[in-house]
Short mmCIF file of C-alpha atoms in Angstrom, two decimals:
data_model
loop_
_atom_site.label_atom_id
_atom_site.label_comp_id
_atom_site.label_asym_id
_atom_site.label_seq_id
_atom_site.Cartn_x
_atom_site.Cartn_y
_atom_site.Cartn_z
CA UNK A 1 8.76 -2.83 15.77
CA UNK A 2 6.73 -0.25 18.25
CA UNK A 3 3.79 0.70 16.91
CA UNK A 4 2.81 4.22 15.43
CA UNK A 5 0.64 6.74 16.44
CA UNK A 6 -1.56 8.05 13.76
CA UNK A 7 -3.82 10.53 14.03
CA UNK A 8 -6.11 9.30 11.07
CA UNK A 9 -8.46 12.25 11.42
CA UNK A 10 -5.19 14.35 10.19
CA UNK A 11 -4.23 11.61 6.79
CA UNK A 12 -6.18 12.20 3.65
CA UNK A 13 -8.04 8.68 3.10
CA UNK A 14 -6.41 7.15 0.15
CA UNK A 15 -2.51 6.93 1.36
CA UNK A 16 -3.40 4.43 4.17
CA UNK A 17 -7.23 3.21 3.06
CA UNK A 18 -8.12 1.83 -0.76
CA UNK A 19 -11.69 3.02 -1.03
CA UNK A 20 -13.96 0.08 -2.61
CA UNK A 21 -15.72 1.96 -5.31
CA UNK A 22 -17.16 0.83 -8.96
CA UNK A 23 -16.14 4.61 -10.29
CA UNK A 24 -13.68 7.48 -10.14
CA UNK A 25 -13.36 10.75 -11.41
CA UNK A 26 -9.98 12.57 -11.52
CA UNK A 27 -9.61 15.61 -12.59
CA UNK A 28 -6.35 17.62 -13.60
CA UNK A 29 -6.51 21.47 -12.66
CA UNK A 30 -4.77 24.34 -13.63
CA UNK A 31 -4.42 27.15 -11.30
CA UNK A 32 -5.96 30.39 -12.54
CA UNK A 33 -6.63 32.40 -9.40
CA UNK A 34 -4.71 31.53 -6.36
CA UNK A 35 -7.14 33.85 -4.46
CA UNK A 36 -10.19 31.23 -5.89
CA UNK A 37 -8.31 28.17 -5.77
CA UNK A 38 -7.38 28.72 -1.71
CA UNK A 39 -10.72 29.36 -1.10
CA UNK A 40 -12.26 26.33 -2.96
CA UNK A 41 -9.64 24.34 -0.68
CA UNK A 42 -10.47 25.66 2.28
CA UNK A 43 -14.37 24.52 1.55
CA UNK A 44 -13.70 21.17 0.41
CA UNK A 45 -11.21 20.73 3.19
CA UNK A 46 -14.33 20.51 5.55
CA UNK A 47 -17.00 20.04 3.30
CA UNK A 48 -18.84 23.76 3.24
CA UNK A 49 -19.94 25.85 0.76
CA UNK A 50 -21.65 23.00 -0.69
CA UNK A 51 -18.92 20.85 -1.78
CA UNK A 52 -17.95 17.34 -0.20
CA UNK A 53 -15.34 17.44 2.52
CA UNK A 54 -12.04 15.84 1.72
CA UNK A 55 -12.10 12.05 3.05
CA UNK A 56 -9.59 10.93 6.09
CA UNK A 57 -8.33 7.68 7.08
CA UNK A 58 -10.55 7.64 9.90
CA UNK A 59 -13.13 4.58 9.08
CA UNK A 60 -16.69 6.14 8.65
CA UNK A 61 -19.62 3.92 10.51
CA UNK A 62 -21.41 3.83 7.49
CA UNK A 63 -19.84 3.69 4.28
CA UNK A 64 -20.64 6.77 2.22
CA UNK A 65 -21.03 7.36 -1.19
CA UNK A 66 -18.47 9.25 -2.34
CA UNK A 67 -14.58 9.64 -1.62
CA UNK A 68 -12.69 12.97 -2.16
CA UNK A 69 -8.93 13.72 -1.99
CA UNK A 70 -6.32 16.04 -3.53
CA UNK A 71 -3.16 16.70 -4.16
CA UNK A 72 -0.90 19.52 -5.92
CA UNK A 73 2.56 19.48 -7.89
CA UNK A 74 5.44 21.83 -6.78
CA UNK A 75 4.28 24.35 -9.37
CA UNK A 76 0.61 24.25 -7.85
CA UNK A 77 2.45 24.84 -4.81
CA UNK A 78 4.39 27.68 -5.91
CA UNK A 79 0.98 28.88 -7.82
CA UNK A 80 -0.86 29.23 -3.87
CA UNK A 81 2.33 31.02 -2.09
CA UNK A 82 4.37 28.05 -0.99
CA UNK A 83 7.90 29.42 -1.41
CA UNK A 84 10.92 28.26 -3.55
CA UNK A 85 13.14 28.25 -0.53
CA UNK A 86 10.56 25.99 0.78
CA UNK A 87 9.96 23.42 -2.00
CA UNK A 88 13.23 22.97 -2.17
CA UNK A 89 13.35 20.94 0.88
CA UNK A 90 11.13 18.86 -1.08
CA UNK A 91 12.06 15.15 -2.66
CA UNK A 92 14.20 16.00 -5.40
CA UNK A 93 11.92 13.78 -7.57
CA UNK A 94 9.17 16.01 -7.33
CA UNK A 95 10.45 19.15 -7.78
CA UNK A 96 11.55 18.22 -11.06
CA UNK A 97 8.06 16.63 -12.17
CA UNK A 98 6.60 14.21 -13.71
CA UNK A 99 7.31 15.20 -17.86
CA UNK A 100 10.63 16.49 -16.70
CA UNK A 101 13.31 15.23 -19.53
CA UNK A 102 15.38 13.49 -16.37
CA UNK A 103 12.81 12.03 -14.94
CA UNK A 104 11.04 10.49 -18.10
CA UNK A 105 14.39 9.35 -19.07
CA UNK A 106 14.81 7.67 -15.61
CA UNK A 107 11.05 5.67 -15.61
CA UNK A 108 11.34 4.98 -19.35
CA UNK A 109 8.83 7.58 -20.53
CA UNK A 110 10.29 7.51 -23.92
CA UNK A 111 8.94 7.16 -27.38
CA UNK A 112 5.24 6.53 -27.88
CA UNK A 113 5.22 7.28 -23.71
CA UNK A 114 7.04 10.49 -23.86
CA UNK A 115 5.33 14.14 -22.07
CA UNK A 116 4.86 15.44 -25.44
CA UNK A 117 2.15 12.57 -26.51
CA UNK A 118 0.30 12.77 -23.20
CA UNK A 119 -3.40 13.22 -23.09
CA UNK A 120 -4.39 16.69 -21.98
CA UNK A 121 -1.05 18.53 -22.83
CA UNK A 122 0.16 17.21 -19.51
CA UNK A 123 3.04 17.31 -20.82
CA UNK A 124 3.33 20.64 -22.43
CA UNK A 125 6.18 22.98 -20.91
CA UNK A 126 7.23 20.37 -18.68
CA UNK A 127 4.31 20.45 -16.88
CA UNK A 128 4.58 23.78 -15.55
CA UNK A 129 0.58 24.35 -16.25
CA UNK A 130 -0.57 20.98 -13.94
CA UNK A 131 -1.13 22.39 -10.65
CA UNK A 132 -3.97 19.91 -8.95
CA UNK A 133 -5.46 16.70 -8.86
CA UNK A 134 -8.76 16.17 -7.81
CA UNK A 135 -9.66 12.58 -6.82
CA UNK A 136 -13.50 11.66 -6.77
CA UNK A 137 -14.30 8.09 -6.35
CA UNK A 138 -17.67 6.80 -6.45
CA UNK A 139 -19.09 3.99 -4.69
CA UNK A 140 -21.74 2.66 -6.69
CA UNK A 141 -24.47 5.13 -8.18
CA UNK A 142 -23.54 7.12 -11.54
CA UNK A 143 -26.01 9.62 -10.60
CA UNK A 144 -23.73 10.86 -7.80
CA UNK A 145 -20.88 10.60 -9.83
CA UNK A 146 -22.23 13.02 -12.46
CA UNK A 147 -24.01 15.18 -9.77
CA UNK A 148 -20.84 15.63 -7.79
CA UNK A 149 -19.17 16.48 -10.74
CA UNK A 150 -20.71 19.18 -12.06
CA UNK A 151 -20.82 20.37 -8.27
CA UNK A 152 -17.04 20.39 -8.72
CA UNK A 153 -16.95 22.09 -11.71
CA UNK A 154 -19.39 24.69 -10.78
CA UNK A 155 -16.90 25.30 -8.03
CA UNK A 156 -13.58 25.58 -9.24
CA UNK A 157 -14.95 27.24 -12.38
CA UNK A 158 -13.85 30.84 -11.89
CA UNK A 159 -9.83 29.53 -10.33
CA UNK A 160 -8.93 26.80 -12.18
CA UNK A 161 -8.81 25.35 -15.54
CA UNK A 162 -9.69 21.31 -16.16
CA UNK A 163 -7.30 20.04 -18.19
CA UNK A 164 -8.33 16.78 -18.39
CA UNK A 165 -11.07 14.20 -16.71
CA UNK A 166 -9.72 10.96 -16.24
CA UNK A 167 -12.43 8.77 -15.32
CA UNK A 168 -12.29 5.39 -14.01
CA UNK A 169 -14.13 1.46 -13.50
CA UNK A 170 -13.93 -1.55 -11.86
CA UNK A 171 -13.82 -4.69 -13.64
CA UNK A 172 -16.07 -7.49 -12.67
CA UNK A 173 -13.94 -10.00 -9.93
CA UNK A 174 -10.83 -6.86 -9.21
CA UNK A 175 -9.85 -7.65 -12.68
CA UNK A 176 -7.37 -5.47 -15.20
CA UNK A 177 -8.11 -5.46 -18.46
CA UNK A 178 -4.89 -8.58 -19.36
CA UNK A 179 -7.52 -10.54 -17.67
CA UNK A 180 -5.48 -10.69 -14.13
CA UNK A 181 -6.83 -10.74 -11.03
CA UNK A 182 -5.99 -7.68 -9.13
CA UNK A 183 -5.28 -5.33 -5.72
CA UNK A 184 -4.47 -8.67 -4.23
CA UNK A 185 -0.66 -7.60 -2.74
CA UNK A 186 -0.33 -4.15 -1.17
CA UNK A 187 2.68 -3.33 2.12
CA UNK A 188 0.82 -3.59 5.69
CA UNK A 189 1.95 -0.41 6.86
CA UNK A 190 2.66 0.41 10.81
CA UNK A 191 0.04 1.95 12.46
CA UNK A 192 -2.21 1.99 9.34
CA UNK A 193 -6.34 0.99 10.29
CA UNK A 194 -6.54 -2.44 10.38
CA UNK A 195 -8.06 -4.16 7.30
CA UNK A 196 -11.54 -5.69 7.06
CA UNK A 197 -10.20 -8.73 5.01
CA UNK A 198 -6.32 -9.26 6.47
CA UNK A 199 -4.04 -11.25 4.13
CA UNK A 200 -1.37 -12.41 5.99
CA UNK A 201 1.88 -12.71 4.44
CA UNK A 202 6.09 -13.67 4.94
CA UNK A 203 7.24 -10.38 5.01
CA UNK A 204 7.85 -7.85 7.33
CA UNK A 205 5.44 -4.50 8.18
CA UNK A 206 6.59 -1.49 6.49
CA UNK A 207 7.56 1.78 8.61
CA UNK A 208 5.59 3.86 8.41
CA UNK A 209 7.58 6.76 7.29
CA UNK A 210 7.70 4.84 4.21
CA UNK A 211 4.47 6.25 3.55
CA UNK A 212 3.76 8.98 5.70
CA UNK A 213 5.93 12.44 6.30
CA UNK A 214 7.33 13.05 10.11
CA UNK A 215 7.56 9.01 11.27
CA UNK A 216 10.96 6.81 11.40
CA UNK A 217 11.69 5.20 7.76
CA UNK A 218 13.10 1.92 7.01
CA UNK A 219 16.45 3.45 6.59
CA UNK A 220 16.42 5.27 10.06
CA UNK A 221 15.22 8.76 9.47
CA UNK A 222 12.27 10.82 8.98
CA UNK A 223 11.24 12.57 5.47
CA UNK A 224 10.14 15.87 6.44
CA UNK A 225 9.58 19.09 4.49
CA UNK A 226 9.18 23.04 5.37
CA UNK A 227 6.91 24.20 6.44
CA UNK A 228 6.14 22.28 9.58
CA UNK A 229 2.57 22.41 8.81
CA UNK A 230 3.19 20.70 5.40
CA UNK A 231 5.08 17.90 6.90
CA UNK A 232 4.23 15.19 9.41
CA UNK A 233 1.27 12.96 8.01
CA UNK A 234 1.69 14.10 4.32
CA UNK A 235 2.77 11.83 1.54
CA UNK A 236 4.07 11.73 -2.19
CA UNK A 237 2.53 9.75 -5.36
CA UNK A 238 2.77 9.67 -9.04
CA UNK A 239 -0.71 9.61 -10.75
CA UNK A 240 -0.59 7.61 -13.83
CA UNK A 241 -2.71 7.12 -17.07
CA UNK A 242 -0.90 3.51 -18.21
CA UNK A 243 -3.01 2.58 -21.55
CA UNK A 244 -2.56 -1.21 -21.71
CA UNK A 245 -2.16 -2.66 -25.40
CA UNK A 246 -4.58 -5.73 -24.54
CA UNK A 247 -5.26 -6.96 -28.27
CA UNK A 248 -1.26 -7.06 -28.41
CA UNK A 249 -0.80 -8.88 -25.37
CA UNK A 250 -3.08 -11.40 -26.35
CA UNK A 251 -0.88 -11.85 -29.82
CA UNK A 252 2.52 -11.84 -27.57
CA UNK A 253 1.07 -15.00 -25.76
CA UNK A 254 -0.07 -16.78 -28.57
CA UNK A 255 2.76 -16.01 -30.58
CA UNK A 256 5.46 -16.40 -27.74
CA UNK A 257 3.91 -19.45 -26.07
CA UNK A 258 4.81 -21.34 -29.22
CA UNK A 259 8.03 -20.32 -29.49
CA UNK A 260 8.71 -21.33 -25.97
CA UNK A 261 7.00 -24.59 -26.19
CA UNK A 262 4.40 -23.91 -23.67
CA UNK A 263 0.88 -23.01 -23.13
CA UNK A 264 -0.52 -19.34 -23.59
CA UNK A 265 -1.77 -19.25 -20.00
CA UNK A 266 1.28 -20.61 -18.78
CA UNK A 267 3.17 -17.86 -20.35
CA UNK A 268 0.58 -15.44 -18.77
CA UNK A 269 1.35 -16.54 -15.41
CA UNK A 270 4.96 -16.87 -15.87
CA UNK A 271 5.39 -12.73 -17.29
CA UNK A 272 3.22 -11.74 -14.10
CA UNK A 273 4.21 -14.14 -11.56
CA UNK A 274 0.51 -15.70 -10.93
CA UNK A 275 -2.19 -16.63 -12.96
CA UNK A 276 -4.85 -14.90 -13.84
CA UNK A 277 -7.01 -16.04 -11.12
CA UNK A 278 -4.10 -14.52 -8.58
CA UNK A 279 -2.63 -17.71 -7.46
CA UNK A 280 0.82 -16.98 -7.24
CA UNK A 281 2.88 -19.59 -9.03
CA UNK A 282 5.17 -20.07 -5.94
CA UNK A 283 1.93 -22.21 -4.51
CA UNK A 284 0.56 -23.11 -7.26
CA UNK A 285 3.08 -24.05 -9.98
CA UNK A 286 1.09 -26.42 -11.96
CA UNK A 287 -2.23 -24.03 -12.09
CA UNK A 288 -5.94 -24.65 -10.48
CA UNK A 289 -9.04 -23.45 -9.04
CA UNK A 290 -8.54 -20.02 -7.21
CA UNK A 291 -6.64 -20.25 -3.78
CA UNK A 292 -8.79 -18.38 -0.54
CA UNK A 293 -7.73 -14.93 -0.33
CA UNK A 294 -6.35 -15.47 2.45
CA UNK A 295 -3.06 -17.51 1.22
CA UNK A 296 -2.50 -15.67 -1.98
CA UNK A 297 -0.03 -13.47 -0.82
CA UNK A 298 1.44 -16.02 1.84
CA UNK A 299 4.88 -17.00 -0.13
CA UNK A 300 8.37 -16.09 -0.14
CA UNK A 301 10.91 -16.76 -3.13
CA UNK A 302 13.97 -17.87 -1.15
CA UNK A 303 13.91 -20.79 1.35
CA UNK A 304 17.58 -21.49 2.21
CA UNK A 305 15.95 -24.47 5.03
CA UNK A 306 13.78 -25.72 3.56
CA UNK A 307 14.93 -26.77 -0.01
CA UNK A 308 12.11 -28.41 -1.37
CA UNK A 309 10.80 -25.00 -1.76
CA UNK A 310 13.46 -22.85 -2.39
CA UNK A 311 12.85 -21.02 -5.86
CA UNK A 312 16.25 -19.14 -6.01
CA UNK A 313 16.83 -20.05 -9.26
CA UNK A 314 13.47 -18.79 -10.62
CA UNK A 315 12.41 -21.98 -11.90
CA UNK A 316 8.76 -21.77 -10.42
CA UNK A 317 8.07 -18.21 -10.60
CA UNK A 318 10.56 -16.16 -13.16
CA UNK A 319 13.18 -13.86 -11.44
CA UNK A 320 12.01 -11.28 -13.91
CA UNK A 321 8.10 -11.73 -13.62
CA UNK A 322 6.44 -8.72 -12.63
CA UNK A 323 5.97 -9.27 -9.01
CA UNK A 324 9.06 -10.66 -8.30
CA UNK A 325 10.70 -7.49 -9.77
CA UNK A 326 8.37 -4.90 -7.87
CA UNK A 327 8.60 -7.15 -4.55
CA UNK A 328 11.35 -9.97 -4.14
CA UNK A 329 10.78 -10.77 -0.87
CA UNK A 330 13.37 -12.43 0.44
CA UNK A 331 15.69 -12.30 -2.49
CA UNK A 332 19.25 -11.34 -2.55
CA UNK A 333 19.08 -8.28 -4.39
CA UNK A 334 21.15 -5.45 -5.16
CA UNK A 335 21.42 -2.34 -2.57
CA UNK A 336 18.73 -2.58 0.26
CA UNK A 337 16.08 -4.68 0.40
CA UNK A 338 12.42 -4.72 -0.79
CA UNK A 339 10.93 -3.26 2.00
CA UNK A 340 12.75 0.07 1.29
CA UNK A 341 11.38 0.37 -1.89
CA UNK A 342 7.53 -0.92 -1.37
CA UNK A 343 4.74 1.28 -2.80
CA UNK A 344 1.02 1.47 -2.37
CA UNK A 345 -1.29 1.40 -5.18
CA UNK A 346 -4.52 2.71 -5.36
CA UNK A 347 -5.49 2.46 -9.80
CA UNK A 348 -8.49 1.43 -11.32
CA UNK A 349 -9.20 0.39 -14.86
CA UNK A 350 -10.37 2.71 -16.99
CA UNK A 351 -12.12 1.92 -20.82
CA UNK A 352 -14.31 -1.27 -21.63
CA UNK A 353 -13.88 -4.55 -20.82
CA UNK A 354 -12.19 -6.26 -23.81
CA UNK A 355 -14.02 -8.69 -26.07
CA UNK A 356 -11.43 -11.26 -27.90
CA UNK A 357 -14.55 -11.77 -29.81
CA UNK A 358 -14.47 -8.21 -31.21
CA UNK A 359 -10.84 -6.67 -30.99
CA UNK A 360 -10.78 -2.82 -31.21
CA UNK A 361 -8.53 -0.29 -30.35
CA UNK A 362 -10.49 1.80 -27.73
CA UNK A 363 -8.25 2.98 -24.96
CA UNK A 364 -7.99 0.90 -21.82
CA UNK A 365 -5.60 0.67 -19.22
CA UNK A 366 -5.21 1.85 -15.46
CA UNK A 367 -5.21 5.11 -14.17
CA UNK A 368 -4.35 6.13 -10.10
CA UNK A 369 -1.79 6.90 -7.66
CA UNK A 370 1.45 5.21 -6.76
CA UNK A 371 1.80 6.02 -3.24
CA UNK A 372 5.08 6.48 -1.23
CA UNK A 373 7.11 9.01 1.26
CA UNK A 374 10.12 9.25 -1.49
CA UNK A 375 9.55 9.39 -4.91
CA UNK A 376 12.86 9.03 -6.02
CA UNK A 377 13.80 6.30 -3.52
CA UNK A 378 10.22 4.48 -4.04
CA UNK A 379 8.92 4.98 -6.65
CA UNK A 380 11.78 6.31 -9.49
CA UNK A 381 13.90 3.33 -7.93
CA UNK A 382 11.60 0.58 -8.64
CA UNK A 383 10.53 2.19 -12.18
CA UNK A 384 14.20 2.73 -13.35
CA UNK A 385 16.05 -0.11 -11.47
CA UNK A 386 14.26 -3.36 -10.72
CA UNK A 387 11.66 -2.74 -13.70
CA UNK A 388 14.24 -1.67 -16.73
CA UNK A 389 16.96 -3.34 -15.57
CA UNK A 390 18.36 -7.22 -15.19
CA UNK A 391 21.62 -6.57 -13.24
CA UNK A 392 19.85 -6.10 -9.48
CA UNK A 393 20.24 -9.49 -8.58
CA UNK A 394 23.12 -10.75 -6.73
CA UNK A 395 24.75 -13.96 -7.42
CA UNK A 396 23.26 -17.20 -5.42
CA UNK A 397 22.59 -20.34 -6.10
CA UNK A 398 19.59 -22.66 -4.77
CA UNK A 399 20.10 -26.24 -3.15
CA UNK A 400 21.60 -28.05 -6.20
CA UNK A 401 24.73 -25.66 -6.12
CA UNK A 402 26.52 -24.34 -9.46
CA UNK A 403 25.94 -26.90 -11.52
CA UNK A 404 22.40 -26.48 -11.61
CA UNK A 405 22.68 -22.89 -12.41
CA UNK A 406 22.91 -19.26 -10.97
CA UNK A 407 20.27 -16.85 -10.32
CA UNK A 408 22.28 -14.02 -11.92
CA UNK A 409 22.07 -16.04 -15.62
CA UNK A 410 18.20 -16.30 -15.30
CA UNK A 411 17.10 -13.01 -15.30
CA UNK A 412 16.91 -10.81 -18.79
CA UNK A 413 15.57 -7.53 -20.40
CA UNK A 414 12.85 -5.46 -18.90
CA UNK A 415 9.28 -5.86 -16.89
CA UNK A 416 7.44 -7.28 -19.65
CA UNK A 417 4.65 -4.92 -18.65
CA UNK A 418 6.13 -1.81 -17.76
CA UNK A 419 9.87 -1.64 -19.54
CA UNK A 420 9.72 0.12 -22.00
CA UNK A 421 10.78 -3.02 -24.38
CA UNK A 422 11.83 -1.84 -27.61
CA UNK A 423 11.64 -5.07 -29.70
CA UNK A 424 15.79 -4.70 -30.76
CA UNK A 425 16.62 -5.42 -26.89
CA UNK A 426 13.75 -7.11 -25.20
CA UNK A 427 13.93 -10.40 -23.87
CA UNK A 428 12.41 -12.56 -20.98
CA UNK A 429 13.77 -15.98 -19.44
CA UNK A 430 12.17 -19.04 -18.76
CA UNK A 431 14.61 -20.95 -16.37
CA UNK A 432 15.48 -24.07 -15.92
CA UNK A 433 18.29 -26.13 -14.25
CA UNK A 434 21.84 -25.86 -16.08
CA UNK A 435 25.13 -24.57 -15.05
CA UNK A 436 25.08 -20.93 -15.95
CA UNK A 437 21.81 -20.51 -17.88
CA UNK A 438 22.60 -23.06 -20.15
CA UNK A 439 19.45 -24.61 -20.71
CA UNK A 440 16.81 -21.82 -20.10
CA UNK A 441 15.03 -20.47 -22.46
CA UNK A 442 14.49 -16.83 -23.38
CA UNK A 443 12.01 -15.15 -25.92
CA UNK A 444 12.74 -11.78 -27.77
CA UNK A 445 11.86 -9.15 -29.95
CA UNK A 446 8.77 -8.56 -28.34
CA UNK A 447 7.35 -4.44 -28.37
CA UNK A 448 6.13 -2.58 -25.17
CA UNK A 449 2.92 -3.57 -23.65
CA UNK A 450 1.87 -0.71 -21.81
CA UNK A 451 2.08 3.33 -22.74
CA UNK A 452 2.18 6.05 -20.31
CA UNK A 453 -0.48 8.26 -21.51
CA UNK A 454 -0.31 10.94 -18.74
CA UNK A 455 1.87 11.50 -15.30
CA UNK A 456 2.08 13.99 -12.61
CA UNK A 457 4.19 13.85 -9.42
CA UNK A 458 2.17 14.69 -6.62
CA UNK A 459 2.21 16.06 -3.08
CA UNK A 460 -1.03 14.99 -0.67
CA UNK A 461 -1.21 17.23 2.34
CA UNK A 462 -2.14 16.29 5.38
CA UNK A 463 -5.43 17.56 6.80
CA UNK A 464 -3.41 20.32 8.47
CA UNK A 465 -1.37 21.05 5.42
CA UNK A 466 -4.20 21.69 3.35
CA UNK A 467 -5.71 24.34 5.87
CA UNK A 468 -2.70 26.00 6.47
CA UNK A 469 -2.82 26.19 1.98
CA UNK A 470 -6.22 27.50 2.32
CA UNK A 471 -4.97 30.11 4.23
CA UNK A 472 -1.86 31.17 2.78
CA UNK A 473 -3.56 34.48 1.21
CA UNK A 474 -5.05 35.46 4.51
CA UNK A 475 -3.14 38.25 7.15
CA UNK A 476 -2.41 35.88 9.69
CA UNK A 477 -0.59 33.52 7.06
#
């Protein structure tokens, strides 16, 4: 694969770069004065009038303090002078927005995770009110954090309404508040800045107009909007507020453990696809200390030549563990394959860590972007396909042929963490060798373990793209 260009000066940070931080701050705007809000952008763009410049992909020399990015939904778009003929050369996904009925329907925000509950009215009138987000991640000191807050505020005062700070911290060890291990799996992406720590893996590097406006895409083409100025090293993401139900994941593994005959942890691993250290079950099926970082993303699923390893059937790692269903690999699946659908993540935790000692209801979860070139063929697919449903897996068999079983029967229900589960339908099966399922075991009636408590879909313009925004009220624009 020839390798990209990328002019990282022109890429805001976070698409190409996780920052390493122990806070964030995002906050959710509502345009009040287009007039106010351009010229706020065109200051934080490069850092004047006081404010902190937005952060590149270009690696500093010294790492700073702070990160700052931004992006804008179609209707923020519209709100600064971006036309309709123009946004509608946009991905379909994001014109119609997050807390649009379609697209909640299609990523299972339903019920207790439907627009109308979110936090914020984010929800409210489809979203036609959320306009920005504001990303401020901080790397150590909560003294910055707060100061560069309320320079924030102090700025956008007067143009724009806050609708809602969601604020954000890291776990000790990259943990999540289930008690996984985290950020340990994200696409190496062509032409992206090389990484301090590489973790090598089996599968291919991404295009990199999977990621990135204006650059060849797995499929062939090039995503590209109008106008020209908005397009080539821009990129898409959903921002999420996912409140995880900890206490009631803790219950589903005691509870469902026993009625599988198997340990708690065991269980844990199996719904994820590695235990809660991050050792992926493909290497370590039987549990132990913590693999080096470097070899726990080094696995595939399917090993047609070498059969000893082969895990077609799902018997080491569930076909419908988390991982496997956001990434599998080298697994026959449905449609294309995984790399067309990869996505980066860049979410923190957000609440207190959880005390089994003590349960309490205080809201916890993960909050961040979900970063991709295509929305609806990234993002939307992986949500509404390979996470809600059971039928993406083709028919195959591993090295013991038919009789010990199909891949097709050991697959059921939802993601355990993010289908929506209603406890009538859910399901989740444990495989093991038998012609056509016949001796796996599946567990059921089990509720959802994670709410959406806020979305928005999100466009994040490239350096040039936000200047030419800036200047969209001026009489050369």
């Amino acid at each position: 694969m020839t390798t990209a260009s990328i002019d990282y000066t022109d890429v805001q940070g976070t698409i190409l770069s996780g920052y390493r931080v122990e806070l964030a701050r995002h906050f959710i705007l509502s345009i009040t004065d287009a007039a106010g809000a351009r010229a706020f952008l065109a200051n934080l763009v490069d850092g004047t009038g006081g404010l902190p410049a937005v952060t590149t992909a270009a690696r500093p020399s010294v790492k700073p303090d702070l990160f700052v990015n931004i992006s804008f939904t179609a209707t923020g778009l519209a709100a600064l002078g971006v036309t309709a003929q123009e946004l509608a050369t946009f991905d379909p996904a994001f014109q119609r927005g997050a807390a649009n009925t379609q697209t909640a329907q299609t990523i299972g925000d339903v019920n207790e995770s439907a627009p109308a509950n979110w936090l914020g009215g984010l929800g409210a009138d489809g979203g036609a009110g959320v306009h920005v987000v504001l990303n401020l991640w901080v790397t150590e000191d909560p003294a910055v954090l707060e100061a560069t807050t309320q320079t924030l505020r102090a700025a956008f005062a007067g143009c724009m309404t806050e609708l809602l700070a969601a604020d954000a911290n890291a776990l000790p060890d990259n943990g999540v508040h289930f008690g996984y291990r985290d950020n340990i799996a994200q696409p190496t992406v062509l032409g992206a800045p090389r990484r301090k720590r590489p973790t090598p893996d089996d599968q291919p590097v991404v295009p990199t107009g999977e990621f990135l406006l204006g650059y060849p895409n797995a499929s062939g083409g090039t995503y590209s909007v109008q106008p020209a100025a908005l397009s080539t090293n821009s990129s898409y993401a959903a921002f999420r507020i996912l409140q995880q139900d900890v206490a009631g994941f803790e219950s589903f593994l005691t509870t469902y453990a026993a009625k599988a005959g198997i340990e708690p942890e065991l269980l844990a691993a199996k719904v994820c696809g590695r235990w809660r250290n991050g050792n992926p079950l493909e290497l370590v099926p039987e549990g132990g200390a913590c693999l080096p970082s470097h070899q726990l993303n080094d696995f595939t699923y399917v090993q047609p030549s070498d059969p000893a390893n082969d895990d077609t059937l799902g018997l080491k790692c569930p076909i419908g563990s988390h991982i496997r269903r956001n990434n599998p690999r080298s697994e026959a699946v449905v449609g294309t394959d995984a790399t067309h659908h990869r996505i980066v993540r860049r979410a923190m935790p957000y609440g207190p860590a959880y005390d089994p000692a003590r349960p309490d209801d205080t809201p916890r979860g993960l909050v961040g972007y979900f970063i991709n070139a295509s929305l609806f063929n990234q993002f939307e697919f992986l949500q509404g396909q390979w996470n809600q449903l059971s039928t993406f897996v083709k028919a195959a068999t591993g090295p013991g042929g038919t009789n010990a079983g199909n891949a097709v029967w050991n697959i059921s229900g939802e993601d355990v963490f993010l289908g929506v589960n209603d406890p009538g339908a859910s399901s989740f099966t444990l495989a093991a060798l038998g012609k056509n399922g016949a001796n796996n075991t599946t567990i059921t009636g089990f509720s959802r373990m994670i709410q959406t408590a806020g979305s928005v879909y999100c466009f994040l313009p490239s350096m040039t793209g936000l200047r030419y925004l800036a200047a969209l009220g001026s009489p050369a624009a």
